[in-house]
Structures are given as structure tokens and as C-alpha cells.
Coordinates of C-alpha atoms and ligand atoms in Angstrom, one line a residue:
X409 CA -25.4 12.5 8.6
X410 CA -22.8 10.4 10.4
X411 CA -20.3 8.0 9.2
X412 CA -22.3 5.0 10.1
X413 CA -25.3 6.4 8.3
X414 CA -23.2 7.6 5.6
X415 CA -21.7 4.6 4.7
X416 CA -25.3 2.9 3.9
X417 CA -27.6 5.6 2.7
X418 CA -25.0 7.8 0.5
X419 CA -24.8 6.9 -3.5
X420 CA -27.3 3.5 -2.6
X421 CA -31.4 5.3 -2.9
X422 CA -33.0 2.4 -4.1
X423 CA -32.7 1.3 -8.0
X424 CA -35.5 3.6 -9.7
X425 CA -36.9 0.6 -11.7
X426 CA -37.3 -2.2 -9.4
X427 CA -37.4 -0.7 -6.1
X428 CA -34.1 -3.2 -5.3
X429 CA -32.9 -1.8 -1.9
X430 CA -29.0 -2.7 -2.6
X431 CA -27.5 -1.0 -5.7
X432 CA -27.3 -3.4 -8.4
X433 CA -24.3 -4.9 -10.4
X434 CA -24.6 -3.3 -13.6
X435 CA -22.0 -6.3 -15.8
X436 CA -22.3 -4.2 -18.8
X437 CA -19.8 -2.8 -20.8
X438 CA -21.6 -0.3 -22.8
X439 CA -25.3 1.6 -22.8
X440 CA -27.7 2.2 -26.0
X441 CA -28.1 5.7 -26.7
X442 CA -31.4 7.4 -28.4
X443 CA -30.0 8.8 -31.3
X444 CA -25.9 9.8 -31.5
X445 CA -24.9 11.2 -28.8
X446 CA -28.2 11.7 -26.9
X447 CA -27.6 8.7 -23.6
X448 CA -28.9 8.9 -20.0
X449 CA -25.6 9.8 -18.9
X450 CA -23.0 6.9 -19.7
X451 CA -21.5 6.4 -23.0
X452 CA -18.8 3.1 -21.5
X453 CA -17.7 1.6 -18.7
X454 CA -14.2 2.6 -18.8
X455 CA -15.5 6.2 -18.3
X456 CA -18.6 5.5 -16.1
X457 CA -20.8 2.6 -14.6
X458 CA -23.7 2.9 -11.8
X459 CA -22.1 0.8 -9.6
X460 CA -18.5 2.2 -9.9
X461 CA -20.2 5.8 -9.2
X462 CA -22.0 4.7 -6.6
X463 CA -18.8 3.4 -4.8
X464 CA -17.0 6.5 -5.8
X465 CA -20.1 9.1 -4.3
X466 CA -20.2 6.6 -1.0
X467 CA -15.8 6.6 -0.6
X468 CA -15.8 10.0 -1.5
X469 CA -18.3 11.3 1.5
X470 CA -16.9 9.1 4.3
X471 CA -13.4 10.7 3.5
X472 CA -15.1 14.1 3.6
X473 CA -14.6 14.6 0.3
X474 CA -16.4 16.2 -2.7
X475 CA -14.7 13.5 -5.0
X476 CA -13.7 10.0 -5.7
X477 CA -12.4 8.0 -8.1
X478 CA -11.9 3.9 -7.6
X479 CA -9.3 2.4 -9.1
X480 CA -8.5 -1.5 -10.0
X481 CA -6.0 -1.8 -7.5
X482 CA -4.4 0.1 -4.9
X483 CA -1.2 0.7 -7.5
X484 CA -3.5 1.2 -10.3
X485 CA -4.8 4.5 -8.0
X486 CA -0.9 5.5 -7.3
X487 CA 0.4 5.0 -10.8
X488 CA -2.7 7.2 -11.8
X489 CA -1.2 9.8 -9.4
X490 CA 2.4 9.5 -11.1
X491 CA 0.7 10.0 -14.4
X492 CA -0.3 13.2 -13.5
X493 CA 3.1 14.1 -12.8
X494 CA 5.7 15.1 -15.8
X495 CA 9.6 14.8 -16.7
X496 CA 12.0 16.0 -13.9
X497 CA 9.1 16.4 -11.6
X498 CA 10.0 15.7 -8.1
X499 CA 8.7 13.5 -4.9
X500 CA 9.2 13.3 -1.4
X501 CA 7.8 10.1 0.2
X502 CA 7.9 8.8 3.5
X503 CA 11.2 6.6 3.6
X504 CA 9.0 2.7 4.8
X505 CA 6.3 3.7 2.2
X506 CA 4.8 0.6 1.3
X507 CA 6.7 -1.8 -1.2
X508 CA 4.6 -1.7 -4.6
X509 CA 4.8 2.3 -3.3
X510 CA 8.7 2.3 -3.8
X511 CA 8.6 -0.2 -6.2
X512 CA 6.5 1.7 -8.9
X513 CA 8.6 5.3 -8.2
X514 CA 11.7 3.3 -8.3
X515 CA 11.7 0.8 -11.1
X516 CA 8.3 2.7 -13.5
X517 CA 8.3 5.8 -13.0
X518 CA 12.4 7.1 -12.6
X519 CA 12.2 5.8 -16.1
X520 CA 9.9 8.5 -17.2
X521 CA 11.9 11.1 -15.7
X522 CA 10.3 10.9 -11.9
X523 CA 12.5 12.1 -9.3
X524 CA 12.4 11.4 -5.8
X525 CA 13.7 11.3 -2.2
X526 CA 12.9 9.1 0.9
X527 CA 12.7 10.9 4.0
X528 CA 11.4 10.1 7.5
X529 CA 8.2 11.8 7.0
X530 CA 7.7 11.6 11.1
X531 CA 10.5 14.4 11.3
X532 CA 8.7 17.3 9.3
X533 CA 12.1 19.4 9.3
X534 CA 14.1 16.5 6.9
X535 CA 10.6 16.7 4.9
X536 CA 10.9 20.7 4.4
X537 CA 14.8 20.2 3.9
X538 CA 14.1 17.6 0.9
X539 CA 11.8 20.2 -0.7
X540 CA 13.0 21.1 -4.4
X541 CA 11.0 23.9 -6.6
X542 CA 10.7 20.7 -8.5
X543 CA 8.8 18.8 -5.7
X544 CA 5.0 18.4 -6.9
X545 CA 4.3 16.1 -4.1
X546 CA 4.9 14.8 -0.6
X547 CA 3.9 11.2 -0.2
X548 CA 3.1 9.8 3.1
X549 CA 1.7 7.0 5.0
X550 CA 0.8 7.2 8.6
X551 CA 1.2 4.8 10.4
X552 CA 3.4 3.0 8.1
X553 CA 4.1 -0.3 7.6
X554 CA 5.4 -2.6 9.4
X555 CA 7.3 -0.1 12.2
X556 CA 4.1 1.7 12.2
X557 CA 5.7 5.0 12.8
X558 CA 3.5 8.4 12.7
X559 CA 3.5 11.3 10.6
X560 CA 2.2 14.5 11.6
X561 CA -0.2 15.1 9.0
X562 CA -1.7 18.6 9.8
X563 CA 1.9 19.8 10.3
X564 CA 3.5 18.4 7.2
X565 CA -0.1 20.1 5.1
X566 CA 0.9 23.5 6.3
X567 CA 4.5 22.9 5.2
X568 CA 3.1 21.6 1.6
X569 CA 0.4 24.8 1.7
X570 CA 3.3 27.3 2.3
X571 CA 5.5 25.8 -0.4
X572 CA 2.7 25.3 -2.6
X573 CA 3.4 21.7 -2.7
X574 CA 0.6 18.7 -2.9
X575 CA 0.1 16.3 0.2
X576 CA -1.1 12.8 -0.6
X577 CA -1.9 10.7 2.5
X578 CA -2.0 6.6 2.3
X579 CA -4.8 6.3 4.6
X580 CA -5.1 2.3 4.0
X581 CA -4.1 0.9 7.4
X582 CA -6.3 3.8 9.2
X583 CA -9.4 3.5 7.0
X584 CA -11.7 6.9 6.9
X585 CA -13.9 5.5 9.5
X586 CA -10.1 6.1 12.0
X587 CA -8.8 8.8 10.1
X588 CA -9.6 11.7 7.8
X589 CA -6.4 13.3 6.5
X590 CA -8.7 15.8 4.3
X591 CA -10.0 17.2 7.4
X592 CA -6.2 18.1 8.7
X593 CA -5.1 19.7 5.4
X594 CA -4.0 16.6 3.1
X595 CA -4.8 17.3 -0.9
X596 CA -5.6 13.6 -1.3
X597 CA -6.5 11.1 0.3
X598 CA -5.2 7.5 -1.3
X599 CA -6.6 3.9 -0.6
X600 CA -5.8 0.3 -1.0
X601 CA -9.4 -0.7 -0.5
X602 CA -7.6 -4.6 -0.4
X603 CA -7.2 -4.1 3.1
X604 CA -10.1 -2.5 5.8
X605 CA -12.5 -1.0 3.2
X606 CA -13.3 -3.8 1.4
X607 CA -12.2 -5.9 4.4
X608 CA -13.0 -9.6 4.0
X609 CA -10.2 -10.4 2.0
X610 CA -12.4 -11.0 -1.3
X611 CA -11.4 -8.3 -3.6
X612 CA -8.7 -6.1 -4.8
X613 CA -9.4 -2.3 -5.0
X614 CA -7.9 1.1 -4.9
X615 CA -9.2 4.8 -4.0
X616 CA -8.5 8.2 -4.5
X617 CA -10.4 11.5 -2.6
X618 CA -9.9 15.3 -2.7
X619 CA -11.8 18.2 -2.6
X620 CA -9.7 19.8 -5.1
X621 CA -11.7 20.4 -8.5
X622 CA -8.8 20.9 -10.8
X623 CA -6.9 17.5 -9.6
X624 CA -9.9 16.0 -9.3
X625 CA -11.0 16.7 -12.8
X626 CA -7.5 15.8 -14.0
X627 CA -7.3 12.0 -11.9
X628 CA -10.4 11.6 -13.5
X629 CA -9.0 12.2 -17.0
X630 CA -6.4 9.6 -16.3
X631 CA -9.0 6.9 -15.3
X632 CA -10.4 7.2 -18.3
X633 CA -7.2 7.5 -20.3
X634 CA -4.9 5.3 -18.6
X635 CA -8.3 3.0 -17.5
X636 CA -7.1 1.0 -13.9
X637 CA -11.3 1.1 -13.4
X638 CA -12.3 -1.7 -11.3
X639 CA -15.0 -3.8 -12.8
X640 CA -19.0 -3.6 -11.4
X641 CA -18.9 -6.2 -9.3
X642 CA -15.4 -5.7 -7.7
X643 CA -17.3 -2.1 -7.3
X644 CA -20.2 -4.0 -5.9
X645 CA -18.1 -6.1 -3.2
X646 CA -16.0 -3.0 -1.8
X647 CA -19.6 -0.6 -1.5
X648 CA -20.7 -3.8 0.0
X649 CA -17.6 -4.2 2.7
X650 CA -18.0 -0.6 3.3
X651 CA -21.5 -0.6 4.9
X652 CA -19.7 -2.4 7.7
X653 CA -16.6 -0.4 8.0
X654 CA -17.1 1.5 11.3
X655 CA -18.2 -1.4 12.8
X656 CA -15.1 -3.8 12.0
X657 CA -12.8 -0.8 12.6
X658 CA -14.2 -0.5 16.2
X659 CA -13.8 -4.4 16.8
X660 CA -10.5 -4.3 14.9
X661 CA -9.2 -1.6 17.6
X662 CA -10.3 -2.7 20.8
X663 CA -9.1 -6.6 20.2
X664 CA -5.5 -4.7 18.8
X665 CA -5.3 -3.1 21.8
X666 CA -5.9 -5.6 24.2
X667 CA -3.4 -8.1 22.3
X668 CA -0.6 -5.3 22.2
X669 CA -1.0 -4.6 25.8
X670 CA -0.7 -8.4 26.4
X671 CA 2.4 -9.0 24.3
X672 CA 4.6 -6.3 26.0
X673 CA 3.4 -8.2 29.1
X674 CA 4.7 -11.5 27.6
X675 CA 8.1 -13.2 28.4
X676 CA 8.7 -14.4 24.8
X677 CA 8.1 -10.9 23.5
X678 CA 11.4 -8.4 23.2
X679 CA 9.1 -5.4 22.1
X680 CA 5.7 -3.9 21.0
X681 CA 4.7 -1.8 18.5
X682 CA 1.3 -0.4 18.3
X683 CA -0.1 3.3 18.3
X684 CA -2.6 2.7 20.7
X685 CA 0.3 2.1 23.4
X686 CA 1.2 5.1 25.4
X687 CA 5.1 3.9 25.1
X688 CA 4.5 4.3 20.9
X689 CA 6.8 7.0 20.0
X690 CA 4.2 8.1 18.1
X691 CA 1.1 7.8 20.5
X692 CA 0.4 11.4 21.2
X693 CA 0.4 12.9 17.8
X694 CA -1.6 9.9 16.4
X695 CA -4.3 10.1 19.1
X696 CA -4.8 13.7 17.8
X697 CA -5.5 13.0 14.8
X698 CA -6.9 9.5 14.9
X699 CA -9.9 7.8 16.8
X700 CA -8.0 4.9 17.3
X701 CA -4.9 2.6 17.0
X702 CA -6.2 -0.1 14.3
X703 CA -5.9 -3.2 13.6
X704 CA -2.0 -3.9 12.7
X705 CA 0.5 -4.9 15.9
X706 CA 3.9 -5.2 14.9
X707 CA 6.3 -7.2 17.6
X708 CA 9.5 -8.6 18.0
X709 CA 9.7 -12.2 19.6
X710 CA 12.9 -12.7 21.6
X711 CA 14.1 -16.1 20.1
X712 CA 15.2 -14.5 16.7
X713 CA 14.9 -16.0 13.3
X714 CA 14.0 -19.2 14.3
X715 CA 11.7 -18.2 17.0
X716 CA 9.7 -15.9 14.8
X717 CA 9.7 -18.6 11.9
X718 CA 8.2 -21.2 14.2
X719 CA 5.3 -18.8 15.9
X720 CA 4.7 -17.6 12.0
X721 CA 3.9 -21.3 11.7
X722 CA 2.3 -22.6 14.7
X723 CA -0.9 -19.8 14.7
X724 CA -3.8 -21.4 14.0
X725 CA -6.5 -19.0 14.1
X726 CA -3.8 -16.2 12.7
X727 CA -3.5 -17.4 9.1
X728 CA 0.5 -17.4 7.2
X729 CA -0.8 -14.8 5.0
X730 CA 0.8 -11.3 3.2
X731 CA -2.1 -8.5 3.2
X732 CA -4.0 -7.0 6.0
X733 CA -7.6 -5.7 6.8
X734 CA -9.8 -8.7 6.5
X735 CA -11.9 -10.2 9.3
X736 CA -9.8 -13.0 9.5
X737 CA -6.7 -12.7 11.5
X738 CA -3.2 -12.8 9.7
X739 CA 0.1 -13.6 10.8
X740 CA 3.5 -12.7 8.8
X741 CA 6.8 -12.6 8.6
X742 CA 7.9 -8.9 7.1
X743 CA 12.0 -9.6 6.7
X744 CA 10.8 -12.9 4.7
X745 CA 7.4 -12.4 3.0
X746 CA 6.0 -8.6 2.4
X747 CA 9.8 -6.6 3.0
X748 CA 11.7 -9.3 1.3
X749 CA 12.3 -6.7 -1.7
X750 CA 14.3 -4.6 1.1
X751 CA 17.9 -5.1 0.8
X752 CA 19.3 -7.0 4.1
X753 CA 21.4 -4.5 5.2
X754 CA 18.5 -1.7 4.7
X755 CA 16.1 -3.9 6.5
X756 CA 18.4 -3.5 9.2
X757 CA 18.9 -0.5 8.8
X758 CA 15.4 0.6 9.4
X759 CA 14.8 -2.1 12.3
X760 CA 13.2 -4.5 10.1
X761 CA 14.9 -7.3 11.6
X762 CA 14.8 -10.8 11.4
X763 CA 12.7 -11.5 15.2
X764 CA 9.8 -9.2 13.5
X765 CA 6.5 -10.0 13.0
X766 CA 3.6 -8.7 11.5
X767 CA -0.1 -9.8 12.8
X768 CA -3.3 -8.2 11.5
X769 CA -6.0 -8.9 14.0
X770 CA -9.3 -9.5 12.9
X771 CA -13.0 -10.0 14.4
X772 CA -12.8 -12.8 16.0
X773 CA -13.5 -13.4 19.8
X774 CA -10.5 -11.8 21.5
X775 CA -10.1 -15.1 24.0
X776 CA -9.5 -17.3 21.0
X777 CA -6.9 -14.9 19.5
X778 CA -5.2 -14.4 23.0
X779 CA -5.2 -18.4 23.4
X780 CA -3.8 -18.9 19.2
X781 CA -1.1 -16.4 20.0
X782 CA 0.4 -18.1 23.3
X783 CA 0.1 -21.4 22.2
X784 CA 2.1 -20.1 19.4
X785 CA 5.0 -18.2 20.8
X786 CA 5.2 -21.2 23.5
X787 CA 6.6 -23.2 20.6
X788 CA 10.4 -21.9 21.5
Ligands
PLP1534 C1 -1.7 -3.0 -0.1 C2 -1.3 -1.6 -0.1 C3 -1.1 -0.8 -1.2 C4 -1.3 -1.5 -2.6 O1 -2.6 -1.8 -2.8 P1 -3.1 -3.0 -3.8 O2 -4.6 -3.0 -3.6 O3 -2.4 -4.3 -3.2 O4 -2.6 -2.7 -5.2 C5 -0.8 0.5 -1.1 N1 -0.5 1.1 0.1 C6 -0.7 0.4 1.2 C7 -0.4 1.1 2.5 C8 -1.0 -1.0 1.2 O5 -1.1 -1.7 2.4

């Protein structure tokens, strides 16, 4: 079966009692069994629910995976992660990893005895160099936010196979229907399903995917023990984004590009950053392993500060909004909104400077995005 078809048919026959053709919202907590112990197969809904599993079955197969588990939130999925991880065990993450990301190593987890080190995942000799017999995991995101820069993925999963090491891929800004790190050698496969999967900016979601049975079987211990579950109709609203996915990805892609390629064109524009350009530093590698460039353009305006904070302000069509992945356009500002946590002189450090901005382009016609965006960066 393909993606498309996937993404409709798998998980979602139709309900065996009514016929109903969608997969209904099963808002119950708990199921009646015959006699003690004898059920039709779910005891609670902090260990299982229909419409939770039928997410998980449907997530799971478009990542080519065997399994899934979905998760409350994006950081409820990660801190399930880190729970599988003991005392004095070690990380190595990609070093612009995504705030909540760092946050939750950083100020959670260290207190538990985590251990970890920032590296730039995109050079996969500082990645082997940071390896510890302690390191569990290597942690990346590709591309990552907001410089967008690209990770090798099939060359860092033969560095983790040969060191016996665990390779977790943030596949949020990519989406399964762009990328499938499984398929180059990845371990796991994690989601925000905020952003594309759920994708119309209605729900709050996370994901996690692998084909290995014994993580698998131990993720799924920490749902249930832990319990970051999503509820059946925040279940309902992601399985429900997802029948679209390949479709707004495609939209999402081709508008991207054609927006990137006309801000480096643009007078008021200092520099583009989009995978999908040729001139990415990243292009060739990510066009290996990814159908496309995706939704997310990062670019700095030539005006500085105040330039950026007036065009962050002047969009019309591109809401003022942290988050990405919805239909709706977004506009923001990273060094002020989403990377304020980012120490100044880091944020500099890392080219997160104060002329950045951050748009998420979304489905709407590509002439009234091209016309919102000029208006805007007129406004000098
Ligand atoms: C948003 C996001 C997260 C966190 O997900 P939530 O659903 O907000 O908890 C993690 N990773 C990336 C790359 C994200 O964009």
C-alpha cells in the first residue's frame, strides 16, 4: 500500500457495530469486563483505548514502523525516552535541538543523574568524538530549528550501530510523508504531532516509532507507568489531520520553495535559509534522504532589529505566532519569541541573531502569501 493510501485505510476498517466509516471517539475511561479478568482486550485507558490504537497502528505504518506509541505532547514522548534511561547514563544531542528538547535534559533530567553533550550533529566526526561507553543515545533533529541545518542520518546510524549506541531522529519539521529516518538506520523515530501531523493547529500531540521489540515493549511500559497518553479525542483529531498529511506536505513544499527562491531575490533580504535551495549547506545530503524541503524558511532581513520587528508585525496573512505545521501561515521572531531561553551571547554564537526570522508557510494561495510578505518587508 502507499503512503497516501496508508494514511486512510490502516488502523480505520470501519467500527464492527455500526458500520461508522471514521473510527469513533471512544470518551471512556474504563471497559466492563465478563467476569474478573476476562475483557475484550482493554482493562483502562491509561493502558489502551480504540482510538489511541488506532492512531498508534496508522503513525506507526507511515513511519515504516512495526510500532507506535502516542504520547500527550511532544515532551511527554521525549521525557518518556529519558525515562528509559538510568543514573550516569549518557546523551549526545544535536547542539540547536529544539528548546523544551534542551530544556527537559538540562533542567529535569541532569537532576536524575542524565548526562549529556551538545554537538553539531551535521559533522558526524564531533558526534563519534563525543561518544562515551556511557552514551545510550544520540539525539538528533534534521533539519533543525530555526538554522535548519542537516544531519546525515544514515551516516550517523552506522556510527550508533558500530558503537552499539541508540539513534533517535526528531522527525517533526519533516513529517513521515518527507522523511523516514527508520528506513536509513535510526532506532526511533520521535514526533511533535503539534506541528505537520496533526497540522491545523488544533491539538497538541507527541509520537514515538521503532521497529525494535525490546524498546518498543519498554516505551510502552513507560506510557503506562509514567501515563503522558493523549486523550480519545486529541487521538481522534491527530488520526484525523493525518489522512491529509501527504497532501499538505506537498502544498507546504512547493509554496516553501517558491517563497525561498523569491526572498534571496529580494532587496530587503540579507540571506535565505531553506533546504530546498541548492546554495543550503545542507541541500545535497538532505535531498538524499528527503523528498522535499518543507514547509519552514528561515531568513534574515537586512534592517536588523527593528526591521525584523516591524515585518514580524505588518504580515497579515502570516500570523505573529510561536509553533509551526498548521495550514495557516506563521510568522516569528526566534531571538525574541521561540529562542528567547538562548543566552544572548549563545544566540549569537550559533547565528541566531537579532535580523532572524522564522515563517512557516502554510496552504494558502501562493500569490497571496508572496503579496503579505512584500507588503511586509516594504515597511522599512
Ligand atoms: C514542538 C516541538 C517539540 C515539542 O512538542 P510539543 O508537542 O510542543 O510538546 C519537539 N521537537 C520539535 C522539533 C518541535 O518542533
Amino acid at each position: 500500500m502507499h503512503f497516501a493510501t496508508k494514511a486512510i485505510h490502516v488502523g480505520q476498517a470501519p467500527e464492527s457495530t455500526t458500520g461508522a466509516v471514521v473510527v469513533p471517539i471512544f470518551q471512556t475511561s474504563t471497559y466492563a469486563q465478563e467476569a474478573p479478568g476476562v475483557h475484550k482486550g482493554h482493562e483502562y485507558s491509561r493502558t489502551t483505548n480504540p482510538t489511541r490504537d488506532a492512531l498508534q497502528e496508522c503513525l506507526a505504518s507511515l513511519e515504516g514502523a512495526q510500532y507506535g506509541l502516542a504520547f500527550a505532547s511532544g515532551m511527554a514522548a521525549i521525557s518518556t525516552v529519558l525515562l528509559s534511561l538510568s543514573s550516569g547514563d549518557h546523551i549526545v544531542s544535536s547542539d540547536d535541538v529544539y528548546g523544551g528538547t534542551f530544556r527537559v535534559f538540562d533542567k529535569v533530567f541532569t537532576r536524575h543523574g542524565l548526562k549529556y553533550t551538545l554537538v553539531d550533529t551535521s559533522d558526524v566526526a564531533a558526534v563519534a568524538a563525543a561518544l562515551r561507553p556511557e552514551t545510550k543515545i544520540v539525539w538528533v533533529e534534521t533539519p533543525t530549528n530555526p538554522l535548519l541545518r542537516i544531519t546525515d542520518i544514515a551516516a550517523v546510524a552506522q556510527l550508533c550501530k558500530a558503537r552499539g549506541v541508540l539513534l533517535a531522529v526528531d522527525n517533526t519539521f519533516m513529517s513521515p510523508a518527507l522523511q523516514r529516518p527508520l528506513e536509513l538506520g535510526a532506532d526511533l523515530v520521535v514526533h511533535s504531532t503539534t506541528k505537520y501531523i496533526g497540522g491545523h493547529s488544533d491539538v497538541v500531540g507527541g509520537f514515538l516509532a521503532t521497529n525494535n521489540s525490546a524498546l518498543h515493549d519498554q516505551l510502552k511500559f513507560l506510557q503506562n507507568a509514567a501515563g503522558g497518553v493523549p486523550g480519545p479525542f486529541d487521538s481522534w483529531l491527530t488520526l484525523r489531520g493525518l489522512k491529509t498529511l501527504a497532501l499538505r506536505m506537498d502544498a507546504h513544499c512547493k509554496s516553501a520553495q517558491q517563497i525561498a527562491e523569491h526572498l534571496v531575490a529580494h532587496r530587503q533580504v540579507e540571506s535565505v535559509l531553506y533546504p530546498g535551495l541548492p546554495s543550503h549547506p545542507g541541500h545535497a545530503i538532505h535531498m538524499r534522504q528527503a523528498s522535499g524541503g518543507g514547509g519552514i524558511i528561515t531568513f534574515r532581513v537586512k534592517g536588523g532589529l527593528d526591521h525584523a520587528r516591524r515585518v514580524c508585525s505588518a504580515t497579515k496573512l502570516f500570523f505573529l505566532a510561536e509553533s509551526l505545521g498548521g495550514v495557516e501561515s506563521l510568522i516569528e521572531h526566534p531571538a525574541i519569541m521561540t529562542h528567547a531561553s538562548v543566552p544572548a551571547a549563545q544566540r549569537a554564537a550559533r547565528g541566531i541573531g537579532d535580523n532572524l526570522i522564522r515563517i512557516s508557510v502554510g496552504i494558502e494561495h501562493i500569490a497571496d502569501l508572496l503579496a503579505d510578505l512584500d507588503q511586509a518587508l516594504a515597511q522599512t
